[in-house]
Coordinates of C-alpha atoms in Angstrom, one line a residue:
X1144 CA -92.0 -17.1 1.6
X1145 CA -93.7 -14.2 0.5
X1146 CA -92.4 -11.7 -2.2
X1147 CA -93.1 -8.3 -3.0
X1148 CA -92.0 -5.4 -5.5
X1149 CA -92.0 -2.0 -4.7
X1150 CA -91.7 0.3 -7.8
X1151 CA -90.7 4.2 -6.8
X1152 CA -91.3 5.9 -10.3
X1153 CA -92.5 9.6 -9.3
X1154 CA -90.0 12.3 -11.0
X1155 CA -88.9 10.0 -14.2
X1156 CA -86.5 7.7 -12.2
X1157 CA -87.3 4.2 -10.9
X1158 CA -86.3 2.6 -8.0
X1159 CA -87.4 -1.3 -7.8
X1160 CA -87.0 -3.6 -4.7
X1161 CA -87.4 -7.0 -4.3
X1162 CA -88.4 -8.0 -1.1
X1163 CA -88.2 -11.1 0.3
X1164 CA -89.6 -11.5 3.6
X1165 CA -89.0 -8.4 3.9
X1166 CA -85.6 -8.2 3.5
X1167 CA -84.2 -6.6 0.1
X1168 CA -82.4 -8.7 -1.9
X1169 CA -82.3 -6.9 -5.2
X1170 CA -82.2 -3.5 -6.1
X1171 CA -82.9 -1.9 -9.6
X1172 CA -82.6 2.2 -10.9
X1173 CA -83.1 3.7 -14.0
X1174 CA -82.9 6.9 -15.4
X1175 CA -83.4 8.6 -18.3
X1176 CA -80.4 8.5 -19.6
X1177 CA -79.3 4.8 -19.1
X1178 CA -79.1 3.1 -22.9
X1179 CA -77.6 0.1 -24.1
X1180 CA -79.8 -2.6 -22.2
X1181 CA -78.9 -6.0 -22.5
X1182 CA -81.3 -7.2 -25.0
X1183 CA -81.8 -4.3 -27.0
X1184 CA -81.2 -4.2 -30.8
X1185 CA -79.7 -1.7 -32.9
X1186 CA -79.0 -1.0 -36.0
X1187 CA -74.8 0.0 -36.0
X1188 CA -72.2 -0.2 -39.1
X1189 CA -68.7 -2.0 -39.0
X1190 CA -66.2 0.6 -37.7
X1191 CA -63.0 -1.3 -37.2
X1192 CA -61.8 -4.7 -37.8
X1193 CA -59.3 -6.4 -35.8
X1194 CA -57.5 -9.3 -37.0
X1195 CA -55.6 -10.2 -33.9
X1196 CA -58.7 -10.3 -31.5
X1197 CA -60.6 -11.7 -34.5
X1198 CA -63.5 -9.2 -33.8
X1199 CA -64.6 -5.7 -35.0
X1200 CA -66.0 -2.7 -33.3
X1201 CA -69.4 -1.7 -33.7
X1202 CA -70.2 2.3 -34.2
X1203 CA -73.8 2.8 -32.6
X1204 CA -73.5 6.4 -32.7
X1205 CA -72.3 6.2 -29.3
X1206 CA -68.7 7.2 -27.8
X1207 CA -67.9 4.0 -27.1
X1208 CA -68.0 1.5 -29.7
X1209 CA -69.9 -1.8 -29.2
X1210 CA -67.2 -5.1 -29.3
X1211 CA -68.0 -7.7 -31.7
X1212 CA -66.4 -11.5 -31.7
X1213 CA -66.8 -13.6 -34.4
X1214 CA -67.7 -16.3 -32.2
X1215 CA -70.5 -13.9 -31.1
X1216 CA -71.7 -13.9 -34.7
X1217 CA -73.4 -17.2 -35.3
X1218 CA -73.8 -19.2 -37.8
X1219 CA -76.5 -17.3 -39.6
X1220 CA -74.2 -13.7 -40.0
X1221 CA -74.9 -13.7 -43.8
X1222 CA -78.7 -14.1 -43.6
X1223 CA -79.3 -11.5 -41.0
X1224 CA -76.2 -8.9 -43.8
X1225 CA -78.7 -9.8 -45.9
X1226 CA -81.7 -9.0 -44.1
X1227 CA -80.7 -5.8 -43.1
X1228 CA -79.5 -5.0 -46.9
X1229 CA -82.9 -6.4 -48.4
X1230 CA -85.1 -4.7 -45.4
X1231 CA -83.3 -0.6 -46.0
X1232 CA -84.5 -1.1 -49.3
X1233 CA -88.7 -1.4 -48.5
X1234 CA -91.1 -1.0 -45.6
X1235 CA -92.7 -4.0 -46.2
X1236 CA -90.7 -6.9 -43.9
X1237 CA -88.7 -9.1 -46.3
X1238 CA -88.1 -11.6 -43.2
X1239 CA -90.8 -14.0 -44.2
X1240 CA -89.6 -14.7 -47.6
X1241 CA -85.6 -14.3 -46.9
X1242 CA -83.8 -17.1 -48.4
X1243 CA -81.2 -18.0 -45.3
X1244 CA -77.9 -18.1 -46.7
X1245 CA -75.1 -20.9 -46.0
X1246 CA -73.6 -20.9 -42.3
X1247 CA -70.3 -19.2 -41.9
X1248 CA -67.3 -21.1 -41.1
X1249 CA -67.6 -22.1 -37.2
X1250 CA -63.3 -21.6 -37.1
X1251 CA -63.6 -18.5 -39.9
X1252 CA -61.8 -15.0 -39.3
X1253 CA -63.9 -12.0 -38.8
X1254 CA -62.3 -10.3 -42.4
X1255 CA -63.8 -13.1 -44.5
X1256 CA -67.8 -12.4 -43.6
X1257 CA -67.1 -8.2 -42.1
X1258 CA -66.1 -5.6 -43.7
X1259 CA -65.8 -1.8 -42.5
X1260 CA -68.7 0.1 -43.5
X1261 CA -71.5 -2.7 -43.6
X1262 CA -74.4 -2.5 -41.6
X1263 CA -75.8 -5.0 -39.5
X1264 CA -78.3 -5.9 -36.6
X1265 CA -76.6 -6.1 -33.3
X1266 CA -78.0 -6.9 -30.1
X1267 CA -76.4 -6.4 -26.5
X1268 CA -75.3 -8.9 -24.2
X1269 CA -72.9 -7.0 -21.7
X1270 CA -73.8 -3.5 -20.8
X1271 CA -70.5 -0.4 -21.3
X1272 CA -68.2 -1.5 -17.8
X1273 CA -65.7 1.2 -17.4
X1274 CA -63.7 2.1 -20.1
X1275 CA -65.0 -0.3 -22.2
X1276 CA -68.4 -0.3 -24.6
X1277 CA -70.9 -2.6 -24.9
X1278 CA -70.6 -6.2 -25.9
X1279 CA -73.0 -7.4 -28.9
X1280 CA -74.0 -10.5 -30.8
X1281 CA -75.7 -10.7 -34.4
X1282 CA -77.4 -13.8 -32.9
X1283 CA -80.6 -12.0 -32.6
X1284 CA -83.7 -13.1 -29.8
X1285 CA -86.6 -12.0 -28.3
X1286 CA -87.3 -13.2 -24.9
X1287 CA -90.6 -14.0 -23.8
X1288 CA -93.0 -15.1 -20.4
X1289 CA -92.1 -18.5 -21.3
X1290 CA -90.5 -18.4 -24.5
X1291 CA -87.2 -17.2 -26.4
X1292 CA -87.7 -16.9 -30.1
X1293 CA -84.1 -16.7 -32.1
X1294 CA -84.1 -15.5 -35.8
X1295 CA -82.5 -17.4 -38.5
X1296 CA -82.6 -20.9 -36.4
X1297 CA -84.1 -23.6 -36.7
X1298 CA -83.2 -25.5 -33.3
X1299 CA -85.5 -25.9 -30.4
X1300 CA -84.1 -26.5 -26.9
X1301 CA -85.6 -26.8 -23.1
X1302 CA -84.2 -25.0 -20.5
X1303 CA -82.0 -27.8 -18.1
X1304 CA -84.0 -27.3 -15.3
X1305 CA -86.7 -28.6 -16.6
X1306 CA -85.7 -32.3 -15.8
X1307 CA -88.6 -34.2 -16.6
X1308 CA -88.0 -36.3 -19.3
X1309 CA -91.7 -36.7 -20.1
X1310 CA -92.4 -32.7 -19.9
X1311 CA -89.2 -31.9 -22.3
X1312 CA -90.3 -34.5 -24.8
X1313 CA -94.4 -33.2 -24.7
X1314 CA -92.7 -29.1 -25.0
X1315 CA -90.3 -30.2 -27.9
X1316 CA -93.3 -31.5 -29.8
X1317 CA -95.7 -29.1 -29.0
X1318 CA -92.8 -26.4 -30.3
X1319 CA -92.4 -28.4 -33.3
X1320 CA -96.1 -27.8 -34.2
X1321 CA -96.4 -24.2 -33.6
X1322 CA -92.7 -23.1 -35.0
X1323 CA -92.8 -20.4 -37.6
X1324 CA -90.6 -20.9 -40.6
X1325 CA -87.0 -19.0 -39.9
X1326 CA -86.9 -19.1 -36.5
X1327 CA -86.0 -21.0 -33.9
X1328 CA -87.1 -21.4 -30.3
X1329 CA -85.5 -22.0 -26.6
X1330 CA -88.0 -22.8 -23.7
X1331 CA -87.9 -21.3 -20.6
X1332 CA -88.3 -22.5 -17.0
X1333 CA -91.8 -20.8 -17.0
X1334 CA -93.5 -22.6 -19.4
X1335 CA -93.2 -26.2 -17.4
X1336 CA -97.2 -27.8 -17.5
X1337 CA -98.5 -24.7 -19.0
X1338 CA -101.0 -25.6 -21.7
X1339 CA -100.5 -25.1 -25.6
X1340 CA -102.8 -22.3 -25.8
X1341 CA -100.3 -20.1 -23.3
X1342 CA -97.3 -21.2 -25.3
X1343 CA -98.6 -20.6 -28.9
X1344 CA -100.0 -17.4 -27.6
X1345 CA -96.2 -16.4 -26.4
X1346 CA -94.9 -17.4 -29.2
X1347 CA -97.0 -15.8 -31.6
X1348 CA -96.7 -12.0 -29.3
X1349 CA -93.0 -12.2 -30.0
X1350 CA -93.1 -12.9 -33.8
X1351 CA -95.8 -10.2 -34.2
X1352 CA -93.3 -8.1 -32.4
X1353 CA -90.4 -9.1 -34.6
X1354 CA -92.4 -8.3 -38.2
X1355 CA -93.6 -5.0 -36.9
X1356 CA -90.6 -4.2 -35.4
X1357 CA -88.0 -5.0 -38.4
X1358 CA -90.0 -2.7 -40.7
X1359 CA -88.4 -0.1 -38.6
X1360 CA -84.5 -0.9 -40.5
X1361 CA -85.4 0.7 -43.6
X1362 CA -85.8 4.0 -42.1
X1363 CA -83.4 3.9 -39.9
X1364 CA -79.9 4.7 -39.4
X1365 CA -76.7 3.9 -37.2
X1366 CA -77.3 4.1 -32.9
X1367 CA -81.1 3.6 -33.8
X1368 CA -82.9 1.5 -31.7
X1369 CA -85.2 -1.4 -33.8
X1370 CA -86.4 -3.4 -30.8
X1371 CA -85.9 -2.8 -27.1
X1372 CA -87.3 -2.9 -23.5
X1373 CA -88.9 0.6 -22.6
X1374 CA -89.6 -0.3 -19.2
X1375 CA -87.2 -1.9 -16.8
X1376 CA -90.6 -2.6 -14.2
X1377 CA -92.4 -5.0 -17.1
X1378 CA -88.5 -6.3 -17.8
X1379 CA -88.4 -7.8 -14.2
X1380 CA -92.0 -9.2 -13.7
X1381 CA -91.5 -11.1 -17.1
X1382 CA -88.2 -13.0 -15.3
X1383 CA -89.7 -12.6 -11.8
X1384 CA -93.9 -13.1 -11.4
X1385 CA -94.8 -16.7 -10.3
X1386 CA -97.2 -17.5 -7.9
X1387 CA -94.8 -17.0 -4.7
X1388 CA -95.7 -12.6 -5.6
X1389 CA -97.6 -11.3 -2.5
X1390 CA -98.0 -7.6 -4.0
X1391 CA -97.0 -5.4 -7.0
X1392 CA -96.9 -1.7 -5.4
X1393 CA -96.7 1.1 -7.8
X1394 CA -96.5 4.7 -6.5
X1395 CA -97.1 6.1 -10.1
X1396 CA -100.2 5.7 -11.9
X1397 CA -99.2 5.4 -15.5
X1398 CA -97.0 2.7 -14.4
X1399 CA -99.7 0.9 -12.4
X1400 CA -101.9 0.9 -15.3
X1401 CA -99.0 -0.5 -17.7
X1402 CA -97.8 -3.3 -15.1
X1403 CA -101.6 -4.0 -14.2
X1404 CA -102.5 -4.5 -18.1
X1405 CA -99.6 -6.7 -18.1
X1406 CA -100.2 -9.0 -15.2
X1407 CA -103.4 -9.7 -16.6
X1408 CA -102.1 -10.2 -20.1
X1409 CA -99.9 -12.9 -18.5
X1410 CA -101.1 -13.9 -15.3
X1411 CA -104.8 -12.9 -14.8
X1412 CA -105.7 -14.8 -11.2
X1413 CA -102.7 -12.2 -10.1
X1414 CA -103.8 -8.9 -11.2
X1415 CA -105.5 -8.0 -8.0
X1416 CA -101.8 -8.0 -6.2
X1417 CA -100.8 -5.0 -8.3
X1418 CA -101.3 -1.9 -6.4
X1419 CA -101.2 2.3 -7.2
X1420 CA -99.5 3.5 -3.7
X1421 CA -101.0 6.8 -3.4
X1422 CA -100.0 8.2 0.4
X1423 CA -98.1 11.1 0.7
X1424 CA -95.6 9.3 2.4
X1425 CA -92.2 8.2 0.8
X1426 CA -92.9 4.9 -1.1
X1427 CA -89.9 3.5 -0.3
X1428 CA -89.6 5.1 3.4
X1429 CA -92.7 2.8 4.6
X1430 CA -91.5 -0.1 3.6
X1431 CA -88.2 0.4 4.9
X1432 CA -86.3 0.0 1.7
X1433 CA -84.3 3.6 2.3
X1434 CA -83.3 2.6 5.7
X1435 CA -82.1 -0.8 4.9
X1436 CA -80.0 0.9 1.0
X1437 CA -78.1 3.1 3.8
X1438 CA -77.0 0.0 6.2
X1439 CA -76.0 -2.3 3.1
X1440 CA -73.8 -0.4 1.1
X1441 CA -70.5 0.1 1.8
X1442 CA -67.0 -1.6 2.6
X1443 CA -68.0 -3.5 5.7
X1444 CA -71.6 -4.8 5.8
X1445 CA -73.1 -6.2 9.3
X1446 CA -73.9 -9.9 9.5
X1447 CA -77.2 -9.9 11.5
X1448 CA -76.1 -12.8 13.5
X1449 CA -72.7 -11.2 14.3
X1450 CA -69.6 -10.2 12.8
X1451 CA -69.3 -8.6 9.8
X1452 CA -68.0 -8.7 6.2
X1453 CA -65.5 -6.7 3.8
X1454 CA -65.9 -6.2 0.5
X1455 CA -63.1 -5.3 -1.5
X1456 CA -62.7 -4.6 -5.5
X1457 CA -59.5 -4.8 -7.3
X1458 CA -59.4 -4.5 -11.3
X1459 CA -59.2 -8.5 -11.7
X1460 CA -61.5 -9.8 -8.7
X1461 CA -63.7 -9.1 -6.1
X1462 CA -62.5 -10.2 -2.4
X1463 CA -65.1 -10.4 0.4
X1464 CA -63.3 -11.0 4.2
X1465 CA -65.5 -13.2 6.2
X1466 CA -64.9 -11.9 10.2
X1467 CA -66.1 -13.2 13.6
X1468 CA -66.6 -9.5 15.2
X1469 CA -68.1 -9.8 18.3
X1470 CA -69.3 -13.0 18.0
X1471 CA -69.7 -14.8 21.1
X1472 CA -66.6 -17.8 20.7
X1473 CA -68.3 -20.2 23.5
X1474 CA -67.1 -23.6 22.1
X1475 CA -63.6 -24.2 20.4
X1476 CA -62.4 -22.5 17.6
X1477 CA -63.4 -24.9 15.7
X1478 CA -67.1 -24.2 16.3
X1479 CA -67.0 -20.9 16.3
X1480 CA -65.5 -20.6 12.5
X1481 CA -68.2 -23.3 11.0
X1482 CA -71.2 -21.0 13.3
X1483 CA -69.5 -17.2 12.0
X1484 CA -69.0 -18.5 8.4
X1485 CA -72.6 -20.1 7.8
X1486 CA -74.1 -16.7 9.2
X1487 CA -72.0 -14.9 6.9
X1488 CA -73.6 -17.3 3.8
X1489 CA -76.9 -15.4 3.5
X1490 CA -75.5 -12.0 3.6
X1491 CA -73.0 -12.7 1.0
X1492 CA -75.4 -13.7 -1.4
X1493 CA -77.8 -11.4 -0.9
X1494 CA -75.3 -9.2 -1.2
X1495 CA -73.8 -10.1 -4.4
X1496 CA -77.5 -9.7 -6.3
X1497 CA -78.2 -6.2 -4.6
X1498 CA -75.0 -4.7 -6.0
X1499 CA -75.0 -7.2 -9.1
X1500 CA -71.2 -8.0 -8.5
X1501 CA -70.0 -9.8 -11.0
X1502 CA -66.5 -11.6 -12.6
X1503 CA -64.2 -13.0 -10.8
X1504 CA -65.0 -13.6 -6.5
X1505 CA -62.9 -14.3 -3.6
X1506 CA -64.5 -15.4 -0.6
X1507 CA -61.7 -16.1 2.4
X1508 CA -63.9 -17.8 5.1
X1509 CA -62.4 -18.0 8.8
X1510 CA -60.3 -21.2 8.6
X1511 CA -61.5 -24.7 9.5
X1512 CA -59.9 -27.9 9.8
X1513 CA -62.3 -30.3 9.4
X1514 CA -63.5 -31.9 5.5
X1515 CA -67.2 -32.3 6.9
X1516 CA -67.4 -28.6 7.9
X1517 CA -65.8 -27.2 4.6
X1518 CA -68.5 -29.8 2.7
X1519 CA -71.0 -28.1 5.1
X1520 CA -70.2 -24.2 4.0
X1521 CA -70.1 -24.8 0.4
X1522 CA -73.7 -26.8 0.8
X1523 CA -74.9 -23.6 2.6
X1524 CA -73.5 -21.3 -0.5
X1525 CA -75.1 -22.6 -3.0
X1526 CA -78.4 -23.1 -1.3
X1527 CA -78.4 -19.5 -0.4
X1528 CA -77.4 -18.3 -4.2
X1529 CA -79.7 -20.7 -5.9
X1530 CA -82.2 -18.0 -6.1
X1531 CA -79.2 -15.9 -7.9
X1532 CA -81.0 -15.1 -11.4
X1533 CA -77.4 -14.6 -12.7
X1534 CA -76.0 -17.6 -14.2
X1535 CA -72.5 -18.5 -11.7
X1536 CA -70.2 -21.1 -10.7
X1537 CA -69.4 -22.0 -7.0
X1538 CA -66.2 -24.1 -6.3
X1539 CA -65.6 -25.6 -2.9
X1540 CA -63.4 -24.8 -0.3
X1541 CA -59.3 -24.7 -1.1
X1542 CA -57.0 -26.0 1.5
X1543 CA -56.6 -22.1 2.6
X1544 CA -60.5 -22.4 3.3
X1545 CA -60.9 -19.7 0.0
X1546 CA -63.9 -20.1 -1.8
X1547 CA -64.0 -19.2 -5.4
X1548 CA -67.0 -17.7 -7.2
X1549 CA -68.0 -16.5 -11.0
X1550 CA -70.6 -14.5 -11.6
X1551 CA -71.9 -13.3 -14.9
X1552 CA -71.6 -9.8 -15.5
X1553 CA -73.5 -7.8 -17.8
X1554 CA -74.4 -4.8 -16.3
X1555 CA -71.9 -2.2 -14.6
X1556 CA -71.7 -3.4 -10.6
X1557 CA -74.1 -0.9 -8.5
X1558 CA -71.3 0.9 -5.8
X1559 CA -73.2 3.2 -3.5
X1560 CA -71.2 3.9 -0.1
X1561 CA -73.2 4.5 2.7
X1562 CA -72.6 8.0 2.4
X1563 CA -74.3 8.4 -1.0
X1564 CA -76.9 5.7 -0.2
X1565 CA -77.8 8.4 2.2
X1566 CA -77.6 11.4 0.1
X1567 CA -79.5 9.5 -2.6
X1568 CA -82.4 8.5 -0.3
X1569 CA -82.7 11.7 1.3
X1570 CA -82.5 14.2 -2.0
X1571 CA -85.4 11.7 -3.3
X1572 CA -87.7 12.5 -0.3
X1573 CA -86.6 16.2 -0.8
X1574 CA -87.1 16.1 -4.8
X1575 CA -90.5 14.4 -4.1
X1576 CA -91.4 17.7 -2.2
X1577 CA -89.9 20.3 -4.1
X1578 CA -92.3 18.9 -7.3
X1579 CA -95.6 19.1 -5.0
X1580 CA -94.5 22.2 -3.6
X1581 CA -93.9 23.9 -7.6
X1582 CA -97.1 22.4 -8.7
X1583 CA -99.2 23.6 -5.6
X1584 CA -97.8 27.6 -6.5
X1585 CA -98.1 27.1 -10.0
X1586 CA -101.5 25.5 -10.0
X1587 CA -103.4 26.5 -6.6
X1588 CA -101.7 30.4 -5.6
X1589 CA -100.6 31.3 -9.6
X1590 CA -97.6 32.4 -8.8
X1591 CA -95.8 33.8 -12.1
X1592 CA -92.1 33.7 -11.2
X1593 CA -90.6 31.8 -8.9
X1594 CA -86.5 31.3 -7.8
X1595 CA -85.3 27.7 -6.0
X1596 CA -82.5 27.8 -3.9
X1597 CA -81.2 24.4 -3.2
X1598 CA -78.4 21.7 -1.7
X1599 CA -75.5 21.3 -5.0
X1600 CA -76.9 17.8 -5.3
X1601 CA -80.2 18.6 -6.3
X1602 CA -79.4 21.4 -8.4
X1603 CA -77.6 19.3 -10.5
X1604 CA -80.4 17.0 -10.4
X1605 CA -83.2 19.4 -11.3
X1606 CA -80.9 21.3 -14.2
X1607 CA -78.6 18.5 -15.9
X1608 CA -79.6 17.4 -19.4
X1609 CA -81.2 18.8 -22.0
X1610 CA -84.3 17.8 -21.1
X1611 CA -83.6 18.6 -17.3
X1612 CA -86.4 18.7 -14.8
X1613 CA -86.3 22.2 -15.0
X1614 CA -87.0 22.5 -18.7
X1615 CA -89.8 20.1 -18.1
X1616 CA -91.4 22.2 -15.5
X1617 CA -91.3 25.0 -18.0
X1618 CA -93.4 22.7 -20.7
X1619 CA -95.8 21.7 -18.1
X1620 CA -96.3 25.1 -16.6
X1621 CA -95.1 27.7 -19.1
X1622 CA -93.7 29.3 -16.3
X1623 CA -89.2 29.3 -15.6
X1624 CA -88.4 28.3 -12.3
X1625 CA -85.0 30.0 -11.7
X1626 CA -82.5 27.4 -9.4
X1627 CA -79.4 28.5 -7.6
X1628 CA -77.7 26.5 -5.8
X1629 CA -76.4 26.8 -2.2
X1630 CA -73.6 24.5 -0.4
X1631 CA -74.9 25.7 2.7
X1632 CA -78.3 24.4 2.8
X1633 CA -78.6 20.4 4.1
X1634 CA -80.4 18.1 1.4
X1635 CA -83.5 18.5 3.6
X1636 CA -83.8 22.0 3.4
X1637 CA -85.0 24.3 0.3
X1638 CA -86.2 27.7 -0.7
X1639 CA -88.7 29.4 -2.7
X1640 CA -88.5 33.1 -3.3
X1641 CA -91.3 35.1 -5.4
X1642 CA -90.8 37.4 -7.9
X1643 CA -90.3 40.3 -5.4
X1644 CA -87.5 38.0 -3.8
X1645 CA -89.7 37.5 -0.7
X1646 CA -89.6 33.9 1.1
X1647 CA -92.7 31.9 0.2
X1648 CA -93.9 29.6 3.4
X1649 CA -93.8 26.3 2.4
X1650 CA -95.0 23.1 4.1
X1651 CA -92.0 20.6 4.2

């Protein structure tokens, strides 16, 4: 089955698909003002404790304050207090030479080891949802290509699937001679048969990291960033390269040169499927990623071998509708049920990773009688999920031929409708031309002043933020390109006027 990843990173915002086949199955955008990653760590201070949820808030300098459980504190709280105390006080890291401190009390309260005002190391685990801010832990780790280091431990543990008995046993020990003091280490999937040169090489990247990183607390202060994930691309190929990857295609060459330095860091016999996509021609328009975002979001989603699904959200769950549509019913009813709710399988779960729905899901298949076909349908469900990244639980059929799934959540679910899918896909192509078309009078004609008249939804896009696109386009050029914005104009359309307010031709 071949794979590819298509990375649209022109104007600051990246789009990544994953294509199996062809076929999208997830879908990944960043912009520039997303923060709080799951993974990242930060440097925050106690704002709140609360006794009756046995947890405390976390400022971060953000509005919404990070949630912190005691059980999310691990054993080794008062180690990494005392890191962090230690480590404000020098630039040197203390890490190396930290005496680790006794473990907290596994049934404890969160008063006895927190107190408002302390600082400490936090590190995300659930992105802000809603209303509510991010979840953290003080059990700090850095994830590697096949390795997760974890500070103040001293455990080692093998990912379950790896179920070799022999190949657990040879990864333990090989850990066991390359562990550095203080930390502990959990082994990935990735690393099964690779040699001890790879591993120790991992390993050894992610502790550099650590020590250089760390140095970075003493200067710091609360909402700082100490250790994080700049680019979501290099995030994805660590969890995602193996030797099923067709082609890495990169319309932006900055990136191309960062993923291509990375593929061959990790996977050498690889790099030549990394590609810079340099056509004038949408990215994600030739390989028909736009066109299949505006079919698949939305309420009711098509199931390409008839009838269709509904996908619902309610505050406590997610409900997805399985339907026969016009799906020939040639057979008894029977038949038709176990045929409808096998094709609806596939586009379940792919659709459940492209909008990264999570919590609580309700599945209500068309009803079936027989025990053999039920057994059949859940079979099918967690065939067609076991590709799902995410971890999740899938129980069989209930009598009422519900099926019930859970699906971690950590980042906010993506909802597009079809609408804005559209909107979205058509303001990028217009975006993309409305840059060319500013650098080409700029650069080639010298214009001096130029005015932009534009759809509402790209002049929000071009002027929101303090560092808006339009500000940017004043550093570059040293040049102000004055926007107004006009409800009038379709997304497609734009125009340029010159400083005597005369329409400049443009090529669109």
């Amino acid at each position: 089955m071949s794979s590819e990843i298509i990375i649209n990173s022109t104007r600051g915002k990246s789009r990544i698909g994953l294509l199996k086949e062809k076929k999208l199955v997830e879908f990944h955008q960043e912009t520039d003002e997303v923060k709080f990653n799951v993974g990242d760590i930060y440097l925050g201070r106690i704002k709140k404790i609360n006794k009756s949820l046995n947890a405390s808030f976390v400022d971060l300098g953000s509005e919404k304050d990070a949630f912190l459980h005691y059980l999310d504190l691990g054993p080794q709280f008062l180690s990494l207090k005392k890191l962090v105390k230690e480590q404000k006080k020098t630039t040197k890291n203390v890490f190396p030479s930290l005496k680790k401190e006794k473990d907290i009390n596994k049934f404890g309260t969160i008063n006895e080891v927190c107190s408002k005002g302390d600082e400490i190391l936090v590190q995300v685990v659930k992105e802000p949802i809603s209303t509510k801010g991010p979840r953290v832990t003080t059990e700090l780790s850095l994830a590697g290509r096949y390795l997760i280091l974890v500070a103040f431990s001293d455990a080692i543990n093998v990912s379950k699937k790896i179920t070799n008995k022999e190949e657990r046993s040879r990864l333990i020990n090989l850990i066991k001679a390359i562990k550095p003091k203080n930390f502990g280490v959990i082994v990935r999937t990735n690393a099964e048969s690779k040699p001890v040169s790879e591993l120790d090489k991992d390993l050894q990247d992610l502790v550099s990291l650590w020590n250089t990183k760390i140095t970075k607390v003493s200067k710091s202060k609360k909402g700082d960033r100490i250790i994080g994930e700049d680019n979501k691309a290099t995030l994805l190929l660590r969890d995602l390269l193996n030797s099923s990857f067709d082609n890495i295609i990169v319309d932006n060459k900055e990136l191309y040169n960062e993923i291509k330095l990375y593929v061959r860091k990790f996977e050498p016999k690889k790099e030549k499927i990394v590609k810079h996509y340099s056509s004038p021609a949408p990215i994600f328009e030739v390989y028909g990623i736009e066109k299949q975002l505006e079919s698949l979001f939305g309420e009711t989603v098509k199931v390409p071998e008839g009838g269709y699904i509904i996908i619902q959200h309610t505050e406590a769950l997610h409900a997805i509708d399985v339907n026969s549509g016009k799906t020939s019913k040639a057979g008894s009813q029977e038949e038709t049920a176990i045929k409808v709710n096998l094709d609806s399988v596939k586009t379940i779960a792919r659709q459940l990773r492209l909008r990264d729905i999570g919590g609580i899901i309700v599945i209500d298949f068309i009803d079936m009688r027989k025990i053999s076909n039920k057994k059949l349908l859940y079979s099918a469900m967690k065939k067609a999920m076991s590709e799902d990244r995410s971890k999740h639980t899938i129980l069989p059929l209930s009598r009422f031929c519900l099926m019930q799934i859970t699906r971690q959540r950590v980042r906010p679910e993506l909802k597009m409708s079809k609408e804005e899918a559209e909107l979205d896909s058509q303001g990028t192509q217009t975006a993309d031309v409305i840059e060319q078309t500013i650098e080409y009078l700029f650069n080639k004609q010298n214009q001096k002043n130029i005015q932009l008249i534009v759809h509402p939804y790209l002049f929000s896009y071009f002027t929101i933020g303090v560092l808006s696109r339009q500000y940017k386009w004043f550093i570059k050029y040293r040049r102000w390109v004055k926007i107004k914005q006009d409800p009038d104009l379709s997304i497609k359309d734009f125009i340029v006027l010159d400083s005597d307010g005369q329409k400049i031709e443009t090529k669109k």
